[in-house]
Amino acid sequence: MQTIYLVTGLPGVGKTSFLQVLEGLKLLPEYSVTPQKIARIYNSSETYAMQKLIDDGRSFLCELPLEQEKMEQFFGLLEGKTYAINCYCMGLPDAAEAIARLVRRDRTGVPTAKILEDFELFPSNIRELSRRVESIKFFDNTHGFCLTGYFSAGKFMLSDAGHCVPWMQTVRAALLPNEQQITPESVWQTAIFERKVKENEEKSDGNRGETQRKRGKKKGARAILHGLCEHNAKGFAGSSGTDFNAKI
């Protein structure tokens, strides 16, 4: 079965930059063909180039804005075709950050009102996308691309970092509306962090007294949070560090 990899997300979240990372690091060399490249070569529209790739039964990588109209157009081209579709979805904390980044890059062609509307429609659009694709990997781009969550076959999993990213709780609520949700304020009480604190303490000297053990627990928890902050603050290939390729 042929495969399409989609890089998707809202305006200003880093879709084009992420696509360049995939191409530059040759993480998906067999999908180096993109509609954008075909369109430039043949001086045609990207829609025409995409249709040509689909008609020829080619696998490819492309950027798709997370907008209802764009998604309907894209999936309309695939009617009657058999493709596995996997997504990389980029995200930022809020519309204000996305607008600020677009301004810094002098890309002010997208009206502010539209960006705000796109962020409001994000939960419904990501839910609709999840129904049409095999999998979605979520990356937060606050401090470089950091893998924060994974969705496939109706199952959703947050990474350690994903538990700390508020917009990932929005994603979780959208994809699993019937599940009891975790609020951003309570993420530090989740089982995964309790387990990590326990594992951190088990490495310490078991002969310490109860007072020392309690003091060590506080220190262990702080060390975990500090380490996680350092993890999220790494650079472009980024927050996922040298293991970026494996996380992809």
Coordinates of N, CA and C in Angstrom, one line a residue:
M1 N 0.8 -1.2 0.0 CA 0.0 0.0 0.0 C 0.9 1.3 0.0
Q2 N 0.5 2.2 -0.8 CA 1.3 3.5 -0.9 C 0.9 4.3 0.3
T3 N 1.8 5.2 0.7 CA 1.7 6.0 1.9 C 1.8 7.5 1.6
I4 N 1.0 8.3 2.3 CA 1.2 9.7 2.3 C 1.5 10.2 3.7
Y5 N 2.5 11.0 3.8 CA 2.8 11.6 5.1 C 2.4 13.1 5.0
L6 N 1.6 13.5 6.0 CA 1.1 14.9 6.0 C 1.7 15.6 7.2
V7 N 2.2 16.8 6.9 CA 2.7 17.7 8.0 C 1.6 18.7 8.1
T8 N 0.9 18.8 9.2 CA -0.3 19.6 9.4 C -0.2 20.4 10.7
G9 N -1.1 21.3 10.8 CA -1.2 22.2 12.0 C -1.8 23.6 11.6
L10 N -1.9 24.4 12.6 CA -2.5 25.7 12.4 C -1.5 26.7 11.8
P11 N -1.9 27.9 11.4 CA -1.0 28.9 10.9 C 0.1 29.3 11.9
G12 N 1.3 29.4 11.5 CA 2.4 29.9 12.3 C 3.0 28.9 13.3
V13 N 2.6 27.6 13.2 CA 3.1 26.6 14.2 C 4.4 25.9 13.7
G14 N 4.8 26.1 12.5 CA 6.1 25.6 12.1 C 6.0 24.4 11.1
K15 N 4.9 24.3 10.3 CA 4.7 23.2 9.4 C 5.8 23.2 8.3
T16 N 6.1 24.3 7.7 CA 7.1 24.4 6.7 C 8.5 24.0 7.2
S17 N 8.8 24.6 8.4 CA 10.1 24.3 9.0 C 10.2 22.8 9.3
F18 N 9.2 22.2 9.8 CA 9.2 20.7 10.1 C 9.4 19.9 8.9
L19 N 8.8 20.3 7.8 CA 8.9 19.6 6.5 C 10.4 19.7 6.1
Q20 N 11.0 20.9 6.3 CA 12.4 21.1 5.9 C 13.3 20.2 6.7
V21 N 12.9 20.0 8.0 CA 13.7 19.1 8.9 C 13.7 17.7 8.4
L22 N 12.5 17.2 8.0 CA 12.4 15.9 7.5 C 13.2 15.7 6.2
E23 N 13.2 16.7 5.3 CA 13.9 16.6 4.1 C 15.4 16.8 4.3
G24 N 15.8 17.8 5.1 CA 17.2 18.1 5.4 C 17.9 17.0 6.1
L25 N 17.3 16.3 7.0 CA 17.9 15.2 7.8 C 17.7 13.9 7.1
K26 N 17.0 13.9 6.0 CA 16.7 12.7 5.2 C 16.1 11.6 6.1
L27 N 15.1 12.0 6.9 CA 14.5 11.1 7.8 C 13.4 10.2 7.1
L28 N 12.9 10.8 5.9 CA 12.0 10.0 5.1 C 12.5 10.1 3.7
P29 N 13.6 9.6 3.3 CA 14.2 9.7 2.0 C 13.3 9.2 0.9
E30 N 12.5 8.1 1.2 CA 11.7 7.5 0.1 C 10.5 8.4 -0.2
Y31 N 10.2 9.4 0.7 CA 9.1 10.3 0.5 C 9.6 11.7 0.2
S32 N 10.7 11.9 -0.5 CA 11.3 13.2 -0.7 C 10.5 13.9 -1.8
V33 N 9.7 13.2 -2.6 CA 8.8 13.8 -3.6 C 7.7 14.5 -2.9
T34 N 7.5 15.8 -3.2 CA 6.4 16.6 -2.6 C 5.7 17.3 -3.7
P35 N 4.4 17.6 -3.5 CA 3.6 18.3 -4.5 C 4.2 19.7 -4.8
Q36 N 4.8 20.3 -3.7 CA 5.5 21.6 -3.9 C 6.6 21.6 -4.9
K37 N 7.4 20.5 -4.9 CA 8.5 20.3 -5.8 C 8.0 20.1 -7.2
I38 N 7.0 19.3 -7.3 CA 6.4 19.0 -8.7 C 5.8 20.2 -9.3
A39 N 5.1 21.0 -8.4 CA 4.5 22.3 -8.9 C 5.6 23.2 -9.4
R40 N 6.7 23.3 -8.7 CA 7.8 24.2 -9.2 C 8.4 23.8 -10.5
I41 N 8.6 22.5 -10.6 CA 9.2 21.9 -11.8 C 8.4 22.2 -13.0
Y42 N 7.1 21.9 -12.9 CA 6.2 22.0 -14.0 C 5.4 23.3 -14.1
N43 N 5.7 24.2 -13.2 CA 5.0 25.5 -13.1 C 3.5 25.4 -13.1
S44 N 3.1 24.5 -12.2 CA 1.7 24.2 -12.1 C 1.2 24.5 -10.6
S45 N -0.1 24.3 -10.4 CA -0.6 24.5 -9.0 C -0.2 23.3 -8.2
E46 N -0.2 23.4 -6.9 CA 0.1 22.3 -6.0 C -1.0 21.3 -6.0
T47 N -2.3 21.7 -6.2 CA -3.4 20.8 -6.3 C -3.2 19.9 -7.5
Y48 N -2.9 20.5 -8.7 CA -2.6 19.7 -9.9 C -1.5 18.7 -9.7
A49 N -0.4 19.2 -9.0 CA 0.7 18.3 -8.8 C 0.4 17.1 -7.9
M50 N -0.5 17.4 -6.9 CA -0.9 16.4 -5.9 C -1.8 15.4 -6.7
Q51 N -2.7 15.9 -7.5 CA -3.6 15.0 -8.3 C -2.7 14.1 -9.2
K52 N -1.7 14.6 -9.8 CA -0.8 13.8 -10.6 C -0.1 12.7 -9.8
L53 N 0.4 13.0 -8.7 CA 1.0 12.0 -7.8 C 0.1 10.9 -7.4
I54 N -1.2 11.3 -7.1 CA -2.2 10.3 -6.7 C -2.6 9.5 -7.8
D55 N -2.8 10.1 -9.0 CA -3.2 9.3 -10.2 C -2.1 8.3 -10.6
D56 N -0.8 8.7 -10.3 CA 0.3 7.8 -10.7 C 0.5 6.7 -9.6
G57 N -0.2 6.8 -8.5 CA -0.1 5.9 -7.4 C 1.3 6.0 -6.6
R58 N 1.7 7.3 -6.5 CA 3.0 7.5 -5.9 C 2.8 7.8 -4.4
S59 N 3.8 7.4 -3.6 CA 3.9 7.8 -2.2 C 4.5 9.2 -2.1
F60 N 4.1 10.1 -1.2 CA 4.7 11.4 -1.1 C 4.5 12.0 0.2
L61 N 5.1 13.1 0.5 CA 5.1 13.9 1.7 C 4.6 15.3 1.3
C62 N 3.6 15.8 2.1 CA 3.1 17.1 1.8 C 2.7 17.9 3.0
E63 N 2.5 19.2 2.9 CA 2.1 20.0 4.0 C 0.6 20.3 3.7
L64 N -0.2 20.2 4.8 CA -1.6 20.4 4.7 C -2.1 21.2 5.9
P65 N -2.6 22.4 5.6 CA -3.1 23.2 6.7 C -4.3 22.5 7.4
L66 N -4.4 22.7 8.7 CA -5.5 22.0 9.4 C -6.7 22.9 9.4
E67 N -7.3 22.9 8.2 CA -8.5 23.7 7.9 C -9.6 22.8 7.2
Q68 N -10.8 23.0 7.6 CA -11.9 22.2 7.0 C -11.9 22.2 5.5
E69 N -11.8 23.3 4.9 CA -11.9 23.4 3.4 C -10.7 22.7 2.8
K70 N -9.5 22.9 3.3 CA -8.3 22.3 2.8 C -8.3 20.8 2.9
M71 N -8.8 20.3 4.1 CA -8.9 18.9 4.3 C -9.9 18.2 3.4
E72 N -11.1 18.9 3.2 CA -12.1 18.3 2.3 C -11.5 18.2 0.9
Q73 N -10.8 19.3 0.5 CA -10.2 19.3 -0.9 C -9.2 18.1 -1.0
F74 N -8.3 18.0 0.0 CA -7.3 16.9 -0.1 C -7.9 15.5 -0.1
F75 N -8.8 15.2 0.8 CA -9.4 13.9 0.9 C -10.3 13.6 -0.3
G76 N -10.8 14.7 -0.9 CA -11.6 14.5 -2.1 C -10.8 14.0 -3.3
L77 N -9.5 14.4 -3.3 CA -8.6 13.9 -4.3 C -8.3 12.4 -4.2
L78 N -8.5 11.9 -2.9 CA -8.2 10.5 -2.6 C -9.3 9.5 -2.8
E79 N -10.5 10.0 -3.2 CA -11.7 9.2 -3.3 C -11.4 8.1 -4.3
G80 N -11.7 6.8 -3.9 CA -11.5 5.7 -4.7 C -10.1 5.2 -4.8
K81 N -9.2 5.8 -4.0 CA -7.7 5.4 -4.0 C -7.5 4.8 -2.6
T82 N -6.5 3.9 -2.6 CA -6.1 3.2 -1.4 C -4.7 3.7 -0.9
Y83 N -4.7 4.5 0.1 CA -3.5 5.0 0.7 C -3.5 4.9 2.2
A84 N -2.4 4.6 2.8 CA -2.2 4.8 4.2 C -1.7 6.2 4.5
I85 N -2.4 6.9 5.4 CA -2.0 8.3 5.6 C -1.6 8.5 7.1
N86 N -0.4 9.0 7.3 CA 0.2 9.2 8.6 C 0.5 10.7 8.7
C87 N 0.3 11.3 9.9 CA 0.4 12.7 10.1 C 1.4 13.1 11.1
Y88 N 2.0 14.2 10.9 CA 2.8 14.9 11.9 C 2.1 16.3 12.1
C89 N 1.6 16.4 13.3 CA 0.8 17.7 13.7 C 1.6 18.6 14.6
M90 N 1.9 19.8 14.1 CA 2.6 20.8 14.9 C 1.7 21.6 15.8
G91 N 2.2 22.1 16.9 CA 1.3 22.9 17.8 C 2.1 23.9 18.6
L92 N 1.4 25.0 19.0 CA 1.9 26.0 19.8 C 0.9 26.3 21.0
P93 N 1.3 27.0 22.0 CA 0.4 27.2 23.2 C -0.9 27.9 22.8
D94 N -0.8 28.9 22.0 CA -2.1 29.7 21.7 C -1.9 30.5 20.4
A95 N -3.0 31.2 20.0 CA -3.0 32.0 18.8 C -2.0 33.1 18.9
A96 N -1.9 33.7 20.1 CA -1.0 34.9 20.3 C 0.4 34.6 19.9
E97 N 0.9 33.4 20.3 CA 2.2 33.0 20.0 C 2.4 32.8 18.5
A98 N 1.4 32.1 17.9 CA 1.4 31.9 16.4 C 1.5 33.2 15.7
I99 N 0.6 34.2 16.1 CA 0.6 35.5 15.4 C 1.9 36.2 15.6
A100 N 2.5 36.2 16.8 CA 3.8 36.8 17.0 C 4.9 36.2 16.1
R101 N 4.9 34.9 15.9 CA 5.9 34.3 15.1 C 5.7 34.7 13.6
L102 N 4.5 34.8 13.2 CA 4.2 35.2 11.8 C 4.7 36.6 11.6
V103 N 4.5 37.5 12.6 CA 4.9 38.9 12.5 C 6.5 38.9 12.4
R104 N 7.1 38.1 13.2 CA 8.6 38.1 13.3 C 9.2 37.7 11.9
R105 N 8.4 36.8 11.3 CA 8.9 36.3 10.0 C 8.4 37.1 8.8
D106 N 7.7 38.2 9.2 CA 7.2 39.1 8.1 C 6.2 38.4 7.2
R107 N 5.4 37.5 7.8 CA 4.4 36.8 7.1 C 3.1 37.2 7.6
T108 N 2.7 38.4 7.3 CA 1.4 38.9 7.8 C 0.3 38.8 6.8
G109 N 0.4 38.0 5.8 CA -0.7 37.8 4.9 C -1.9 37.1 5.4
V110 N -1.8 36.4 6.5 CA -2.9 35.7 7.1 C -3.6 36.6 8.1
P111 N -4.9 37.0 7.9 CA -5.5 37.9 8.9 C -5.6 37.4 10.3
T112 N -5.4 38.2 11.2 CA -5.4 37.8 12.7 C -6.7 37.1 13.0
A113 N -7.8 37.7 12.5 CA -9.2 37.1 12.8 C -9.2 35.6 12.3
K114 N -8.6 35.3 11.2 CA -8.6 33.9 10.7 C -7.8 33.0 11.6
I115 N -6.7 33.5 12.0 CA -5.8 32.7 12.9 C -6.6 32.4 14.2
L116 N -7.2 33.4 14.8 CA -8.0 33.2 16.0 C -9.1 32.1 15.8
E117 N -9.8 32.3 14.6 CA -10.9 31.3 14.3 C -10.3 29.9 14.1
D118 N -9.2 29.8 13.4 CA -8.6 28.5 13.2 C -8.2 27.8 14.6
F119 N -7.7 28.6 15.5 CA -7.4 28.0 16.8 C -8.7 27.6 17.6
E120 N -9.8 28.3 17.4 CA -11.0 28.0 18.0 C -11.6 26.7 17.4
L121 N -11.4 26.5 16.1 CA -11.9 25.3 15.4 C -10.9 24.1 15.5
F122 N -9.8 24.3 16.1 CA -8.8 23.2 16.2 C -9.3 21.9 16.8
P123 N -10.0 21.9 17.9 CA -10.5 20.6 18.4 C -11.4 19.8 17.4
S124 N -12.3 20.5 16.8 CA -13.2 19.8 15.8 C -12.4 19.3 14.6
N125 N -11.5 20.2 14.1 CA -10.7 19.8 12.9 C -9.8 18.6 13.2
I126 N -9.1 18.6 14.4 CA -8.2 17.5 14.7 C -9.0 16.2 14.9
R127 N -10.2 16.3 15.4 CA -11.1 15.1 15.6 C -11.5 14.6 14.2
E128 N -11.8 15.5 13.3 CA -12.2 15.1 11.9 C -11.0 14.4 11.2
L129 N -9.8 15.0 11.4 CA -8.6 14.5 10.7 C -8.3 13.1 11.3
S130 N -8.5 12.9 12.6 CA -8.2 11.6 13.2 C -9.1 10.4 12.6
R131 N -10.2 10.8 12.1 CA -11.1 9.7 11.6 C -10.7 9.3 10.2
R132 N -9.8 10.0 9.5 CA -9.5 9.8 8.2 C -8.0 9.3 8.0
V133 N -7.3 9.2 9.0 CA -5.9 8.8 8.9 C -5.5 7.7 9.8
E134 N -4.4 7.0 9.5 CA -3.9 5.9 10.3 C -3.3 6.3 11.6
S135 N -2.5 7.4 11.6 CA -1.9 7.8 12.9 C -1.6 9.3 12.8
I136 N -1.4 9.9 14.0 CA -1.0 11.3 14.1 C 0.1 11.4 15.2
K137 N 1.2 11.9 14.9 CA 2.2 12.2 15.9 C 2.2 13.7 16.2
F138 N 2.1 14.1 17.5 CA 2.0 15.5 17.8 C 3.3 16.1 18.3
F139 N 3.7 17.2 17.8 CA 4.9 17.9 18.2 C 4.7 19.3 18.7
D140 N 5.1 19.6 19.9 CA 5.0 21.0 20.4 C 6.3 21.7 19.9
N141 N 6.0 23.0 19.4 CA 7.1 23.8 18.8 C 7.4 25.0 19.7
T142 N 7.1 24.9 20.9 CA 7.4 26.1 21.8 C 8.9 26.4 21.9
H143 N 9.7 25.3 22.1 CA 11.2 25.5 22.2 C 11.9 24.5 21.2
G144 N 11.4 24.4 20.0 CA 11.9 23.4 19.1 C 11.0 22.2 19.1
F145 N 11.0 21.4 18.1 CA 10.1 20.3 17.9 C 10.3 19.2 18.9
C146 N 9.3 19.0 19.8 CA 9.3 18.0 20.8 C 8.1 17.1 20.7
L147 N 8.4 15.7 20.5 CA 7.3 14.8 20.4 C 6.5 14.8 21.7
T148 N 5.2 15.1 21.7 CA 4.4 15.2 22.9 C 3.2 14.2 22.9
G149 N 2.8 13.6 21.8 CA 1.7 12.6 21.9 C 1.6 11.8 20.6
Y150 N 0.8 10.7 20.7 CA 0.7 9.8 19.5 C -0.8 9.3 19.6
F151 N -1.4 9.3 18.4 CA -2.7 8.7 18.2 C -2.8 7.7 17.1
S152 N -3.4 6.6 17.4 CA -3.6 5.6 16.3 C -4.6 4.5 16.8
A153 N -5.5 4.1 15.8 CA -6.5 3.1 16.1 C -7.3 3.4 17.3
G154 N -7.7 4.6 17.5 CA -8.6 5.0 18.6 C -7.9 5.1 19.9
K155 N -6.6 4.9 19.9 CA -5.8 5.0 21.2 C -4.9 6.3 21.2
F156 N -4.9 7.0 22.3 CA -4.1 8.2 22.4 C -3.1 8.1 23.6
M157 N -1.8 8.4 23.3 CA -0.8 8.3 24.4 C 0.0 9.7 24.4
L158 N 0.1 10.2 25.6 CA 1.0 11.4 25.8 C 2.4 10.9 26.2
S159 N 3.4 11.7 25.7 CA 4.7 11.4 26.1 C 4.9 12.1 27.5
D160 N 6.1 11.9 28.1 CA 6.3 12.6 29.4 C 6.2 14.1 29.2
A161 N 6.8 14.7 28.1 CA 6.7 16.1 27.9 C 5.2 16.5 27.6
G162 N 4.5 15.7 26.9 CA 3.1 16.0 26.5 C 2.2 16.2 27.7
H163 N 2.5 15.6 28.9 CA 1.7 15.8 30.0 C 1.8 17.3 30.5
C164 N 2.9 18.0 30.1 CA 3.1 19.3 30.6 C 2.6 20.4 29.6
V165 N 2.1 20.0 28.5 CA 1.8 20.9 27.4 C 0.3 21.1 27.4
P166 N -0.2 22.3 27.9 CA -1.7 22.5 28.0 C -2.5 22.2 26.7
W167 N -1.9 22.5 25.5 CA -2.7 22.3 24.3 C -2.9 20.8 24.0
M168 N -2.0 20.0 24.6 CA -2.2 18.6 24.4 C -3.4 18.0 25.1
Q169 N -3.7 18.7 26.2 CA -4.9 18.3 26.9 C -6.2 18.6 26.1
T170 N -6.1 19.7 25.3 CA -7.2 20.0 24.4 C -7.3 18.9 23.3
V171 N -6.1 18.4 22.8 CA -6.1 17.4 21.8 C -6.7 16.1 22.4
R172 N -6.3 15.8 23.7 CA -6.9 14.6 24.3 C -8.4 14.6 24.5
A173 N -8.9 15.8 24.9 CA -10.3 16.0 25.1 C -11.1 15.8 23.7
A174 N -10.4 16.3 22.6 CA -11.0 16.2 21.3 C -11.1 14.8 20.8
L175 N -10.0 14.1 21.0 CA -9.9 12.7 20.5 C -10.6 11.7 21.4
L176 N -10.6 11.9 22.7 CA -11.2 11.0 23.6 C -12.3 11.7 24.4
P177 N -13.4 12.2 23.8 CA -14.3 13.0 24.5 C -15.0 12.3 25.7
N178 N -15.1 11.0 25.7 CA -15.8 10.3 26.8 C -14.9 9.9 27.9
E179 N -13.6 10.2 27.8 CA -12.7 9.8 28.9 C -12.6 11.0 29.9
Q180 N -12.4 10.6 31.1 CA -12.2 11.6 32.1 C -10.9 12.4 31.9
Q181 N -11.0 13.7 31.8 CA -9.9 14.5 31.3 C -9.0 15.0 32.5
I182 N -7.7 15.2 32.2 CA -6.8 15.7 33.2 C -6.6 17.2 32.9
T183 N -6.8 18.0 33.9 CA -6.6 19.5 33.7 C -5.2 19.8 33.8
P184 N -4.7 20.9 33.1 CA -3.3 21.2 33.1 C -2.7 21.4 34.5
E185 N -3.6 21.9 35.4 CA -3.1 22.2 36.8 C -2.8 20.9 37.5
S186 N -3.3 19.7 37.1 CA -3.1 18.5 37.9 C -2.2 17.5 37.2
V187 N -1.5 18.0 36.1 CA -0.6 17.0 35.4 C 0.5 16.5 36.3
W188 N 0.9 17.3 37.3 CA 2.1 16.8 38.1 C 1.6 15.7 39.0
Q189 N 0.3 15.4 39.2 CA -0.1 14.3 40.0 C -0.4 13.1 39.3
T190 N -0.1 13.0 38.0 CA -0.4 11.9 37.2 C 0.5 10.7 37.5
A191 N 0.0 9.5 37.2 CA 0.8 8.3 37.6 C 2.2 8.3 37.0
I192 N 2.4 8.8 35.8 CA 3.7 8.7 35.2 C 4.7 9.5 36.0
F193 N 4.3 10.7 36.5 CA 5.2 11.4 37.3 C 5.5 10.8 38.7
E194 N 4.4 10.2 39.3 CA 4.6 9.5 40.5 C 5.5 8.4 40.4
R195 N 5.4 7.7 39.2 CA 6.3 6.5 39.0 C 7.8 7.0 38.8
K196 N 7.9 8.1 38.1 CA 9.3 8.6 37.9 C 9.9 9.1 39.2
V197 N 9.1 9.7 40.1 CA 9.7 10.1 41.4 C 10.1 8.9 42.2
K198 N 9.3 7.8 42.1 CA 9.6 6.6 42.9 C 10.9 6.0 42.3
E199 N 11.0 5.9 41.0 CA 12.2 5.3 40.4 C 13.4 6.2 40.7
N200 N 13.3 7.5 40.8 CA 14.4 8.3 41.1 C 14.9 8.1 42.6
E201 N 13.9 7.8 43.5 CA 14.2 7.6 44.9 C 14.9 6.2 45.1
E202 N 14.4 5.2 44.3 CA 15.0 3.9 44.4 C 16.5 3.8 44.1
K203 N 17.0 4.8 43.4 CA 18.4 4.8 43.1 C 19.2 5.4 44.2
S204 N 18.6 6.0 45.2 CA 19.3 6.6 46.3 C 19.6 5.5 47.3
D205 N 20.4 5.9 48.3 CA 20.8 5.0 49.4 C 19.6 4.6 50.2
G206 N 19.3 3.3 50.2 CA 18.2 2.8 51.0 C 18.4 2.8 52.5
N207 N 19.6 3.1 53.0 CA 19.9 3.1 54.4 C 19.6 4.4 55.1
R208 N 19.2 5.4 54.3 CA 18.9 6.7 54.9 C 17.6 6.6 55.8
G209 N 17.6 7.5 56.8 CA 16.4 7.5 57.7 C 15.2 8.1 57.0
E210 N 14.1 8.0 57.7 CA 12.8 8.4 57.2 C 12.8 9.9 56.8
T211 N 13.5 10.7 57.7 CA 13.5 12.1 57.4 C 14.3 12.4 56.2
Q212 N 15.5 11.7 56.0 CA 16.3 11.9 54.8 C 15.5 11.4 53.6
R213 N 14.8 10.3 53.7 CA 14.0 9.8 52.6 C 13.0 10.8 52.1
K214 N 12.2 11.4 53.1 CA 11.3 12.5 52.7 C 11.9 13.6 52.0
R215 N 13.1 14.0 52.6 CA 13.8 15.2 52.0 C 14.3 14.8 50.6
G216 N 14.7 13.5 50.4 CA 15.2 13.0 49.1 C 14.0 13.0 48.1
K217 N 12.8 12.7 48.5 CA 11.7 12.7 47.6 C 11.4 14.0 47.0
K218 N 11.5 15.0 47.9 CA 11.3 16.4 47.4 C 12.4 16.7 46.4
K219 N 13.6 16.4 46.7 CA 14.7 16.7 45.8 C 14.6 15.9 44.5
G220 N 14.1 14.6 44.6 CA 13.9 13.8 43.4 C 12.9 14.4 42.5
A221 N 11.8 14.9 43.1 CA 10.7 15.5 42.3 C 11.2 16.7 41.6
R222 N 11.9 17.6 42.3 CA 12.5 18.8 41.8 C 13.4 18.5 40.6
A223 N 14.3 17.4 40.8 CA 15.2 17.1 39.8 C 14.5 16.6 38.5
I224 N 13.4 15.9 38.7 CA 12.7 15.5 37.5 C 12.1 16.7 36.7
L225 N 11.5 17.6 37.5 CA 10.9 18.8 36.8 C 12.0 19.6 36.2
H226 N 13.1 19.8 36.8 CA 14.2 20.5 36.3 C 14.7 19.9 35.0
G227 N 14.9 18.5 35.0 CA 15.3 17.8 33.9 C 14.4 18.0 32.7
L228 N 13.1 17.9 33.0 CA 12.1 18.1 32.0 C 12.1 19.4 31.3
C229 N 12.3 20.5 32.2 CA 12.4 21.8 31.6 C 13.6 21.9 30.7
E230 N 14.8 21.3 31.1 CA 15.9 21.3 30.2 C 15.7 20.6 28.9
H231 N 14.9 19.5 29.1 CA 14.6 18.7 27.9 C 13.7 19.5 26.9
N232 N 12.8 20.3 27.4 CA 11.9 21.1 26.6 C 12.6 22.3 26.0
A233 N 13.7 22.7 26.6 CA 14.4 24.0 26.2 C 15.5 23.7 25.2
K234 N 15.7 22.5 24.7 CA 16.7 22.2 23.7 C 16.4 22.8 22.4
G235 N 17.3 22.7 21.5 CA 17.2 23.5 20.2 C 16.3 22.8 19.2
F236 N 16.6 23.2 17.9 CA 15.7 23.0 16.8 C 15.3 21.5 16.5
A237 N 16.3 20.7 16.4 CA 16.0 19.3 16.2 C 15.9 18.7 17.6
G238 N 15.7 19.4 18.3 CA 15.4 20.1 19.3 C 15.2 19.5 20.6
S239 N 14.0 19.8 21.1 CA 13.7 19.4 22.4 C 13.8 17.9 22.5
S240 N 13.7 17.2 21.5 CA 13.9 15.7 21.5 C 15.4 15.3 21.4
G241 N 16.3 16.3 21.4 CA 17.7 16.1 21.4 C 18.3 15.2 20.3
T242 N 19.3 14.5 20.6 CA 20.0 13.7 19.5 C 19.1 12.5 19.1
D243 N 18.1 12.2 19.9 CA 17.2 11.1 19.6 C 16.1 11.5 18.7
F244 N 16.2 12.6 18.0 CA 15.1 13.1 17.2 C 14.7 12.1 16.1
N245 N 15.7 11.5 15.5 CA 15.4 10.6 14.4 C 14.5 9.4 14.9
A246 N 14.9 8.9 16.1 CA 14.2 7.8 16.6 C 12.8 8.2 17.0
K247 N 12.6 9.4 17.6 CA 11.3 9.8 17.9 C 10.4 10.0 16.7
I248 N 10.9 10.4 15.6 CA 10.1 10.5 14.4 C 9.5 9.2 14.0

